[in-house]
CSV table of C-alpha atoms in Angstrom, one decimal:
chain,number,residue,atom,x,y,z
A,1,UNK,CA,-2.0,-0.7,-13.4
A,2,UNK,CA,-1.2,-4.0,-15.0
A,3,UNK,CA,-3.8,-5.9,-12.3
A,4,UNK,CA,-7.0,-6.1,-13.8
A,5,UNK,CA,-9.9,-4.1,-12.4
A,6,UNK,CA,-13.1,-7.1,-11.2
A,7,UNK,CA,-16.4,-5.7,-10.8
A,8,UNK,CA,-18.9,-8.1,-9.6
A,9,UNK,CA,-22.5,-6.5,-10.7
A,10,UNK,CA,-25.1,-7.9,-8.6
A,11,UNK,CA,-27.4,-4.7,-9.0
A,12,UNK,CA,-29.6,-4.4,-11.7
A,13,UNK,CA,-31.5,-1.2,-11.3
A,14,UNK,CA,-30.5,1.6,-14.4
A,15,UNK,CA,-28.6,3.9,-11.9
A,16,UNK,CA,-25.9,1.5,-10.5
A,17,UNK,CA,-25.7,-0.2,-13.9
A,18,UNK,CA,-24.7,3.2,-15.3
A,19,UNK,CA,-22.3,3.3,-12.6
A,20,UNK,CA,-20.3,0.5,-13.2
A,21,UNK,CA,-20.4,1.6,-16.5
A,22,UNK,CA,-18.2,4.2,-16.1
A,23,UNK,CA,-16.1,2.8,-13.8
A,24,UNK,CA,-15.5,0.2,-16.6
A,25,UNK,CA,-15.2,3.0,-19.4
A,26,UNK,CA,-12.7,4.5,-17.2
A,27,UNK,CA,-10.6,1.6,-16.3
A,28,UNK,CA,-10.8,0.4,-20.1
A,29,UNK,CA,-9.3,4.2,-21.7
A,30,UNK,CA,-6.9,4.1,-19.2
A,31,UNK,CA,-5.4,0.5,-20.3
A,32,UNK,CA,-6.3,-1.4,-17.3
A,33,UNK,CA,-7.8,-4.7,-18.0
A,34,UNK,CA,-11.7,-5.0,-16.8
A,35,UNK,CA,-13.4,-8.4,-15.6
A,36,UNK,CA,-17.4,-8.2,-15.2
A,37,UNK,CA,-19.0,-10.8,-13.3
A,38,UNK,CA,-22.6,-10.9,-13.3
A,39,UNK,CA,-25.5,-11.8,-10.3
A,40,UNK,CA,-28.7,-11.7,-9.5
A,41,UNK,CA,-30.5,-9.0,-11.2
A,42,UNK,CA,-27.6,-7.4,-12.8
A,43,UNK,CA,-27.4,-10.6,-15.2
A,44,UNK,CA,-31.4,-10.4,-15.4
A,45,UNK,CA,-30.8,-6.4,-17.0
A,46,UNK,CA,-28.6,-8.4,-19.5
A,47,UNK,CA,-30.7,-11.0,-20.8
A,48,UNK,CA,-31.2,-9.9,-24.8
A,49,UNK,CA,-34.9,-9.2,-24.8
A,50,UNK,CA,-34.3,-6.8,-22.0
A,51,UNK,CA,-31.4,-4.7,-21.7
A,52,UNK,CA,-32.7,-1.9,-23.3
A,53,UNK,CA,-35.8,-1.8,-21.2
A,54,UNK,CA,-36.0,0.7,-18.1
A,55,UNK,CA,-34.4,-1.1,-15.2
A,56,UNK,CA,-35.7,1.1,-13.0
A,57,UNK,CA,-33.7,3.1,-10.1
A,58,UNK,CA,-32.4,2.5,-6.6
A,59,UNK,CA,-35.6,3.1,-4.0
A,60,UNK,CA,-33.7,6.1,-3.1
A,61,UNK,CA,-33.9,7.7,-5.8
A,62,UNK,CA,-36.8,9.5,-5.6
A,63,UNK,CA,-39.0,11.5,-7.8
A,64,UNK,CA,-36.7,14.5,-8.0
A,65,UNK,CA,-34.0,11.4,-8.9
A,66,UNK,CA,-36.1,9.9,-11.6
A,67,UNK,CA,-37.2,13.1,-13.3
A,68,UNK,CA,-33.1,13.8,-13.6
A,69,UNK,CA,-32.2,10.7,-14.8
A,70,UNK,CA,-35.3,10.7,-17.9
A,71,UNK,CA,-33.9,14.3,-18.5
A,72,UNK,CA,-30.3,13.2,-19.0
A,73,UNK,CA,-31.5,10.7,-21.3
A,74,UNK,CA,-33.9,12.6,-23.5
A,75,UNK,CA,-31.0,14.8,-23.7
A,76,UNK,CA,-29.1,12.1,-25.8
A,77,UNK,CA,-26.9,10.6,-22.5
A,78,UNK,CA,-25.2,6.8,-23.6
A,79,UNK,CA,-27.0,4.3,-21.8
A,80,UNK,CA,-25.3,1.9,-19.6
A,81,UNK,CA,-25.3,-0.9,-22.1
A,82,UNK,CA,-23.9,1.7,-25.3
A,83,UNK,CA,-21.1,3.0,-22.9
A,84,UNK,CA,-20.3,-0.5,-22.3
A,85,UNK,CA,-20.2,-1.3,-25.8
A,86,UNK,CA,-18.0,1.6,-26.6
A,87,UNK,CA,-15.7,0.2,-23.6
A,88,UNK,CA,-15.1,-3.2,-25.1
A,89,UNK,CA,-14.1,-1.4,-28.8
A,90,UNK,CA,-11.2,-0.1,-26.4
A,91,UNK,CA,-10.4,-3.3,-25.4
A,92,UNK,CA,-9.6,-5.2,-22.1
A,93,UNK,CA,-13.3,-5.6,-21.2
A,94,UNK,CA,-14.3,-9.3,-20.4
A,95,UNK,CA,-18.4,-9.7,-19.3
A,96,UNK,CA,-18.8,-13.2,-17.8
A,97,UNK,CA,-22.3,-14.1,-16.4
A,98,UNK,CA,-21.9,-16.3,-12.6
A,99,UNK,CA,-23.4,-19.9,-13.7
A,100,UNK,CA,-25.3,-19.5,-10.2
A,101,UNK,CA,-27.2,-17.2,-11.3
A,102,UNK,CA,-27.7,-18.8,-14.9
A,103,UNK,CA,-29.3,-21.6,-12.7
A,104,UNK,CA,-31.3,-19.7,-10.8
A,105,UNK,CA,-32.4,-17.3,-13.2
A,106,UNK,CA,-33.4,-20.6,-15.8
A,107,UNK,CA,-31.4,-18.6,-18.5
A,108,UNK,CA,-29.2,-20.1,-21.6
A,109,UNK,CA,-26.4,-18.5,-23.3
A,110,UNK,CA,-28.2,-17.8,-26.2
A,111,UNK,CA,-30.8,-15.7,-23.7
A,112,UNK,CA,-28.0,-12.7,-23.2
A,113,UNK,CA,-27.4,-9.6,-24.9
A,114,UNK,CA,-23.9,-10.3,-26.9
A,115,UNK,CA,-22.2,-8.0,-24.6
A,116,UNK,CA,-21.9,-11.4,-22.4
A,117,UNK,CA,-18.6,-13.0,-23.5
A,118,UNK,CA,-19.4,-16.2,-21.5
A,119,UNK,CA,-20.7,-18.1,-18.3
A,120,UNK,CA,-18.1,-19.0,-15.4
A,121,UNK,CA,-18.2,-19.8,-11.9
A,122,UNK,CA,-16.7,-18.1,-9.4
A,123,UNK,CA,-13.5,-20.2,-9.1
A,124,UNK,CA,-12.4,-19.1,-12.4
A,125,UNK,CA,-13.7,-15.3,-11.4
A,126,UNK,CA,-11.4,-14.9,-8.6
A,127,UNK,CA,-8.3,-16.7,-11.2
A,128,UNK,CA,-8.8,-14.2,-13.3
A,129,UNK,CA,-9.0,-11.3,-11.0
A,130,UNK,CA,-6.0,-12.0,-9.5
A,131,UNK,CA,-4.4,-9.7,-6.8
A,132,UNK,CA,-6.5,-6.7,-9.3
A,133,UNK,CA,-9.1,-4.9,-7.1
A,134,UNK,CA,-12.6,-6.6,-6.4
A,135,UNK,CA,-15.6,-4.2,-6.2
A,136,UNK,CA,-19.3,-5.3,-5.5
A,137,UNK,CA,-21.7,-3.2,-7.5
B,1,UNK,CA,-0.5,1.0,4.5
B,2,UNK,CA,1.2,3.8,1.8
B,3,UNK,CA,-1.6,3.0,-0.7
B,4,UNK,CA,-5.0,4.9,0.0
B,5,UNK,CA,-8.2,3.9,0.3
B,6,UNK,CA,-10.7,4.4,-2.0
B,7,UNK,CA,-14.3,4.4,-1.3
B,8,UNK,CA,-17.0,5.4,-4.2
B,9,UNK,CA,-20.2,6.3,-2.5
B,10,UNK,CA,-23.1,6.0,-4.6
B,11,UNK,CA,-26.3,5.2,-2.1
B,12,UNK,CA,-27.3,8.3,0.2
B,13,UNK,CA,-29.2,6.8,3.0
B,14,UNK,CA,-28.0,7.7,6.3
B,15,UNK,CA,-27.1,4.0,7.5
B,16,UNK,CA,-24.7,3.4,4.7
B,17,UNK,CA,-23.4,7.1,4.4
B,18,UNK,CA,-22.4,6.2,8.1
B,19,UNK,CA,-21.3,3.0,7.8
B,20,UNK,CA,-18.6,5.1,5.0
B,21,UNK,CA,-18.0,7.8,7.5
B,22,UNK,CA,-17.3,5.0,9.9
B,23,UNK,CA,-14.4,2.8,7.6
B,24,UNK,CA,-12.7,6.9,6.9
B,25,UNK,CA,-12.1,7.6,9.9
B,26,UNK,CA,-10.8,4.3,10.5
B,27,UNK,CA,-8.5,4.5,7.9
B,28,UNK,CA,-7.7,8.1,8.5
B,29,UNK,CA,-7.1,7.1,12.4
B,30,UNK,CA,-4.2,4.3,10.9
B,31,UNK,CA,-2.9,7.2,9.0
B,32,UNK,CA,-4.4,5.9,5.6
B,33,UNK,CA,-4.9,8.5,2.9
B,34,UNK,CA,-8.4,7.9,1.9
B,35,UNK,CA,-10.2,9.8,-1.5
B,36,UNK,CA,-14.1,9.8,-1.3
B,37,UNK,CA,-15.3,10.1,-4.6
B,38,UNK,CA,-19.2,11.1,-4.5
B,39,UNK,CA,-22.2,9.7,-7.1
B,40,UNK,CA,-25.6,9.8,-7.7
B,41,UNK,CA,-27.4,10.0,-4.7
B,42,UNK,CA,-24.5,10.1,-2.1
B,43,UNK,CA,-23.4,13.3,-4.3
B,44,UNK,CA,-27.0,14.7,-3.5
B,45,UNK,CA,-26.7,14.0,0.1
B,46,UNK,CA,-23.5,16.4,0.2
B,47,UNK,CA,-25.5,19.2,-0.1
B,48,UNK,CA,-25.2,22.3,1.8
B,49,UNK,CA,-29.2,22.6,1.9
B,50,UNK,CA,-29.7,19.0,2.3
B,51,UNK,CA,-26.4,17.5,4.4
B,52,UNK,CA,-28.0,18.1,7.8
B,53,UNK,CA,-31.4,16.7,6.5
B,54,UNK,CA,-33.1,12.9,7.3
B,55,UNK,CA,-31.7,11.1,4.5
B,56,UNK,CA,-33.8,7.8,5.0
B,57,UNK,CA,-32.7,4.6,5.5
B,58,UNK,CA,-32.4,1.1,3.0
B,59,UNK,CA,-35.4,-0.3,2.6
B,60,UNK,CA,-34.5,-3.2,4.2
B,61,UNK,CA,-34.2,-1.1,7.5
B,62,UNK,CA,-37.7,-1.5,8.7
B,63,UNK,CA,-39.4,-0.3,11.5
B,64,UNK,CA,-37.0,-2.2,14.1
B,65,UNK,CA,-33.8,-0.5,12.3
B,66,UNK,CA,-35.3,3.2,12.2
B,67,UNK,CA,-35.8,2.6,15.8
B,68,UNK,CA,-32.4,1.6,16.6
B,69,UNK,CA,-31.1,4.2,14.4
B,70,UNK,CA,-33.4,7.3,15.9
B,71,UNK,CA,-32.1,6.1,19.7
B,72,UNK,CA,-29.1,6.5,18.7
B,73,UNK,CA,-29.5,9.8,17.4
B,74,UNK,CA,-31.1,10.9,20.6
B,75,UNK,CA,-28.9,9.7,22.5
B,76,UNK,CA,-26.0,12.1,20.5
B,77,UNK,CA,-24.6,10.0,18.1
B,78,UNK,CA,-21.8,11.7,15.8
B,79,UNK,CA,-23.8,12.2,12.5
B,80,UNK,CA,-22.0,10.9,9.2
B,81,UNK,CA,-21.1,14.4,8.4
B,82,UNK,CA,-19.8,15.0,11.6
B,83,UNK,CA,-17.9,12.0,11.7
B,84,UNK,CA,-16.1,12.8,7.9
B,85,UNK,CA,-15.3,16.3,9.5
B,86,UNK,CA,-13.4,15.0,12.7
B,87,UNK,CA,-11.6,12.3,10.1
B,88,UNK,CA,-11.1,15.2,7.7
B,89,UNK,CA,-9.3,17.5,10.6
B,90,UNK,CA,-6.8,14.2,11.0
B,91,UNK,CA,-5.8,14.8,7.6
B,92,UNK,CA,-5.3,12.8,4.5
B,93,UNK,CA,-9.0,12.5,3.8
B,94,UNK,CA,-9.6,14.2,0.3
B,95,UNK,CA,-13.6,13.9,-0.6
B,96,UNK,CA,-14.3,14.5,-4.7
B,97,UNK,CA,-17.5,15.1,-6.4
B,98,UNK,CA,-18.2,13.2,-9.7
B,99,UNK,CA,-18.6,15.2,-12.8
B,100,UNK,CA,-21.1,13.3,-14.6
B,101,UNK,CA,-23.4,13.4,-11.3
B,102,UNK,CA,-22.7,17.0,-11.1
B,103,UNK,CA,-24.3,17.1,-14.3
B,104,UNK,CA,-27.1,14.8,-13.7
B,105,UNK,CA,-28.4,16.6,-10.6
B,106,UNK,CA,-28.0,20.2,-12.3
B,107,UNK,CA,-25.4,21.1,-9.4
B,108,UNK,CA,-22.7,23.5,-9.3
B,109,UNK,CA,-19.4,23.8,-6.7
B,110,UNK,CA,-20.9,26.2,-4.8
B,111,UNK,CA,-24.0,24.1,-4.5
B,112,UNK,CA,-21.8,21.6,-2.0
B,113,UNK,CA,-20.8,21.5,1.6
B,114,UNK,CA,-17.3,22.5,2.7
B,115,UNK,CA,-16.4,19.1,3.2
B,116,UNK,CA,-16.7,18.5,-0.7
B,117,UNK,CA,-13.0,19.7,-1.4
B,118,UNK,CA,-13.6,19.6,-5.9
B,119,UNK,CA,-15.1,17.5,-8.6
B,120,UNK,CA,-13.6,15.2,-10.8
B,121,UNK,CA,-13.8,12.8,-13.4
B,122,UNK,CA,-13.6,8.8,-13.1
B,123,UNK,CA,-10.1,9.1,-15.2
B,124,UNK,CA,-9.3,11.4,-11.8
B,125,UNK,CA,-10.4,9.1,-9.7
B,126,UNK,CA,-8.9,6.7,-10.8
B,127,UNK,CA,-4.7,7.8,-11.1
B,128,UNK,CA,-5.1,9.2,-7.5
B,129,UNK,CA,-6.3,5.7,-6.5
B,130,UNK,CA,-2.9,3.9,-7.8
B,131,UNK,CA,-2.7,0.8,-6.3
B,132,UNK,CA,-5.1,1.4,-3.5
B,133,UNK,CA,-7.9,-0.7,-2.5
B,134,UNK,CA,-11.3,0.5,-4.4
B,135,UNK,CA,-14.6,0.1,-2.2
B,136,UNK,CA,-18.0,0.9,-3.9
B,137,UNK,CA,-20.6,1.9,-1.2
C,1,UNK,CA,-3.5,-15.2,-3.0
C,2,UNK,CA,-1.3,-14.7,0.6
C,3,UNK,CA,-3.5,-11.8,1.2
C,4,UNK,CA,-7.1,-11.9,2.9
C,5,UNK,CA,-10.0,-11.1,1.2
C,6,UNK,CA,-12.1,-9.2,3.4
C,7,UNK,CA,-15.8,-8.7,3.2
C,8,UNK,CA,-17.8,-5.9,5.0
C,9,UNK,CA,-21.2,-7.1,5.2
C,10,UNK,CA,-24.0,-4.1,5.6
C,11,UNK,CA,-26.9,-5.9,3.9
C,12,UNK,CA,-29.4,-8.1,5.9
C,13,UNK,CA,-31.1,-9.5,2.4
C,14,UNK,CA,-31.0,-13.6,1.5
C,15,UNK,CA,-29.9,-12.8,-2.0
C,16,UNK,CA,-26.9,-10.0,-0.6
C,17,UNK,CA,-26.2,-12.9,1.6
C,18,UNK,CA,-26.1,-15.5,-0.5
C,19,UNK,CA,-23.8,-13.6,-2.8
C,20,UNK,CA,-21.4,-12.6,-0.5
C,21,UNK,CA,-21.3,-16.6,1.1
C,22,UNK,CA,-20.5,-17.7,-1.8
C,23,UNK,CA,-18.1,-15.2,-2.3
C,24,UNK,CA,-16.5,-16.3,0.7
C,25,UNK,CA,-17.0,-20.2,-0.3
C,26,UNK,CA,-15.0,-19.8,-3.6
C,27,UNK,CA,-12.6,-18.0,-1.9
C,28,UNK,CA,-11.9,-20.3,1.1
C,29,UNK,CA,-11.6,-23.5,-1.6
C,30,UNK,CA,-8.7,-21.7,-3.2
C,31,UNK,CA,-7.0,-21.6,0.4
C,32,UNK,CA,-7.7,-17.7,0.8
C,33,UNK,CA,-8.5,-16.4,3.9
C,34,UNK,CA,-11.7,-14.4,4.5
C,35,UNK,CA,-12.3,-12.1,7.1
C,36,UNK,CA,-16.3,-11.3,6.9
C,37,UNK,CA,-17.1,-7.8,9.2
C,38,UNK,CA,-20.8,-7.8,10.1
C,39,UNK,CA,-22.5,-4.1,10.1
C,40,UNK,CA,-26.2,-3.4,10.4
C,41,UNK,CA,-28.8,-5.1,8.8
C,42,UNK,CA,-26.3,-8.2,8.0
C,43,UNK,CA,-25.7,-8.0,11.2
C,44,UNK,CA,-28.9,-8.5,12.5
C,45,UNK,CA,-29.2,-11.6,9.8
C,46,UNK,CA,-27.2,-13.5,12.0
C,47,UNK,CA,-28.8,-12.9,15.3
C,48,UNK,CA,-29.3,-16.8,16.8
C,49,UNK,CA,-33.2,-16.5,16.8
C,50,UNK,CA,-33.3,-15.0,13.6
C,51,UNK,CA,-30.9,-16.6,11.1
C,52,UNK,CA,-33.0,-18.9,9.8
C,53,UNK,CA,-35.9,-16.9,9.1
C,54,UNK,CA,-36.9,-15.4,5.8
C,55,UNK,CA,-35.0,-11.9,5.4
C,56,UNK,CA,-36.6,-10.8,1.8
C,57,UNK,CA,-34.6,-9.8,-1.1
C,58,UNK,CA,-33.8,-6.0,-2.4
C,59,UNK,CA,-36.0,-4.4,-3.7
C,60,UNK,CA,-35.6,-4.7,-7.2
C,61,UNK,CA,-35.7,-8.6,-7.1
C,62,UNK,CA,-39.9,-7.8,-8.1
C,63,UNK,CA,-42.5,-10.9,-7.9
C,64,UNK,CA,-39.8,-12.9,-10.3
C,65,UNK,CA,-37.3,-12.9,-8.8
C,66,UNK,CA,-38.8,-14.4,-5.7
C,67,UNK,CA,-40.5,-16.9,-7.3
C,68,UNK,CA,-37.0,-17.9,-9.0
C,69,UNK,CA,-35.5,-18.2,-5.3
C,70,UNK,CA,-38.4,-19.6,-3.6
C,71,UNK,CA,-38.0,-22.3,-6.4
C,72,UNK,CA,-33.8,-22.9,-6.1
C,73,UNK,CA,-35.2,-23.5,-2.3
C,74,UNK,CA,-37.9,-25.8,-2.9
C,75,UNK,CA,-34.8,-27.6,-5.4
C,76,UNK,CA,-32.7,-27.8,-1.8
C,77,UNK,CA,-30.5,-25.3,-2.4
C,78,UNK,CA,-27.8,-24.7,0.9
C,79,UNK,CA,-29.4,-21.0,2.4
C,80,UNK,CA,-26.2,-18.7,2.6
C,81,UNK,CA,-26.2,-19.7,6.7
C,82,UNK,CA,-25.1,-23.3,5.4
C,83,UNK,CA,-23.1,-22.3,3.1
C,84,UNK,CA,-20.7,-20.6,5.3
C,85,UNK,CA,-20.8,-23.4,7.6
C,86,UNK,CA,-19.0,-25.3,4.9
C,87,UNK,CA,-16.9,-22.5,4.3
C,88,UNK,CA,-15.4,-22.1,7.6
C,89,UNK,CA,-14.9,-26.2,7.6
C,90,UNK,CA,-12.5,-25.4,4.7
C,91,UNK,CA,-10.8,-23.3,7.5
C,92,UNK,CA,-9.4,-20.0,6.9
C,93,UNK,CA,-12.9,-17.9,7.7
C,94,UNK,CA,-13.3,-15.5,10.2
C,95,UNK,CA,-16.3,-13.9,10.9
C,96,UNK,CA,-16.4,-10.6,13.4
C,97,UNK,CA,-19.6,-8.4,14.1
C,98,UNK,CA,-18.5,-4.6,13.9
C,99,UNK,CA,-18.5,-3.2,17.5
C,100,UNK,CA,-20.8,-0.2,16.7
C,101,UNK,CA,-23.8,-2.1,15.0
C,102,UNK,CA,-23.8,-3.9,17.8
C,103,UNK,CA,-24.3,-1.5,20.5
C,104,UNK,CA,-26.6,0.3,17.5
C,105,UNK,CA,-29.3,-3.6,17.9
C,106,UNK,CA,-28.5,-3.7,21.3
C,107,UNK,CA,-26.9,-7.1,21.0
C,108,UNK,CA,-24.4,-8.9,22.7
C,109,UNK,CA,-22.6,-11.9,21.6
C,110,UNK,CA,-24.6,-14.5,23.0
C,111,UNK,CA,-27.1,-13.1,20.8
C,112,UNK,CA,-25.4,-14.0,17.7
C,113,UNK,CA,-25.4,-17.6,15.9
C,114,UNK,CA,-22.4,-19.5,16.3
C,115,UNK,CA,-20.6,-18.7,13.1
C,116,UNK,CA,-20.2,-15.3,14.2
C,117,UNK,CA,-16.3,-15.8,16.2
C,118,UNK,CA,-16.2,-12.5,17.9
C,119,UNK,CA,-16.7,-8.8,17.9
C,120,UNK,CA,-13.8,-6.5,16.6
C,121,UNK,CA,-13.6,-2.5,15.7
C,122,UNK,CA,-13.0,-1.0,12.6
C,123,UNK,CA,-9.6,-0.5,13.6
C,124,UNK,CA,-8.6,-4.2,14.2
C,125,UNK,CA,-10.4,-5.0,11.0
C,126,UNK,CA,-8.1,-2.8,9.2
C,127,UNK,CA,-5.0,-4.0,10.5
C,128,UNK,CA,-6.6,-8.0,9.9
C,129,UNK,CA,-7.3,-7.4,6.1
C,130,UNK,CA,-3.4,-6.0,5.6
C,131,UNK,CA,-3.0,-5.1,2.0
C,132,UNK,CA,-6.0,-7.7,0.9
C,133,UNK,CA,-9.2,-6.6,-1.1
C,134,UNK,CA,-11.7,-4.9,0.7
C,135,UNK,CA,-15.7,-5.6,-0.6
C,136,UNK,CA,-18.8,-3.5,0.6
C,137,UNK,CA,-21.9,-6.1,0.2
């Protein structure tokens, strides 16, 4: 478990977000070292003047899908940015945003929530990942 | 090849619920160990009133790719259950439901197909994956 | 870094694509070997008559995030199709189409754009990637 766990988060809909939310909550109480890389739309959800906006849901989702999710919520459920937070108080969680998709989103540092720790391109994501386990969100 | 393979599957659209049924029994025909670990709106696929439904393709299908996917159908293609019960009867296929989607969709055990063999919490999940390859779906 | 990375391709979408090119780009210029597996709708990205066309974004991209990639085109960005042209001149990638999706389009290999080197199963993609990290894109 020393190999850090790399989660590249291209998604930025509210459903997979919370996803790799808990997968990074997870890794993080169990002591394994986490390394988020942000794309595309997933970087978009963390841009400061909207991450707590509704991100919407995978098309899939459905009505019956929504209606669950807005339940869970009114019912007091972390959102996917708060579980994160909580995640980094453990420790081991490093948010990098690609510098890609700073480019092609037209976005500055000083645009993201401070959950993002930095901007890197993707040589440095893979040094950092090492031989830990790479998974696409 | 002692390590398993892990495959999170969150989507629940036929194409990539098969293209998951498809890299298990791959895995399980190499003699792989493989733990499934169900979310969202894969979990809601997996269940016993729904598993046998139309499950809908990506988006991105079109009208070209539900073609392609119905003649295949017709012409008695395994279905992705099917195909998870063949690999399941080769052994070392073990397929977990998340808790926190169990909770989100209001579902209980006995709401599940017999292929679901338990639920499970991402801490789970994880310390049965070891060192094992992680695939998000 | 002796291990491949291996990348199962399912989505047919320019920004998946793009993603997952460079992806393999960053990999191949740290001498890493990539072996790309082509299912479905990527797949069908790389037919010869169609690779250059205009295969939309996911969903969630909205009217934005179009706009943002119509403009890094207009800049002369390299589409993902050039991109792993350079890649495989670094040497090192291999890029197979998934013996199922293509009897699912109906395709055979002279279909398929020259970057695509051959057509494999899911069981000699297995034994290729060897202990290396599997992604689903």
């Amino acid at each position: 478990m020393d190999e850090p766990l790399n989660l590249v988060l291209f998604s930025g809909t509210d459903d997979k977000l919370q996803a790799a939310a808990v997968m990074t909550a997870g890794a993080a109480a169990l002591g394994k070292p986490v390394n988020v890389f942000l794309q595309y739309w997933a970087l978009d959800a963390f841009r400061a003047d909207r991450i707590a906006h509704d991100h919407g849901l995978a098309p899939e989702a459905g009505e019956d899908g929504r209606l669950a999710v807005q339940a869970l919520r009114a019912a007091g459920q972390a959102s996917w940015a708060e579980t994160l937070r909580q995640a980094k108080e453990l420790g081991g969680v490093d948010i990098q945003a690609c510098s890609l998709s700073m480019d092609l989103l037209h976005l500055n540092p000083t645009d993201l929530d401070p959950l993002v720790d930095g901007v890197e391109g993707v040589t440095a994501f893979y040094l950092n990942a090492g031989e830990g386990q790479v998974v696409f969100i």
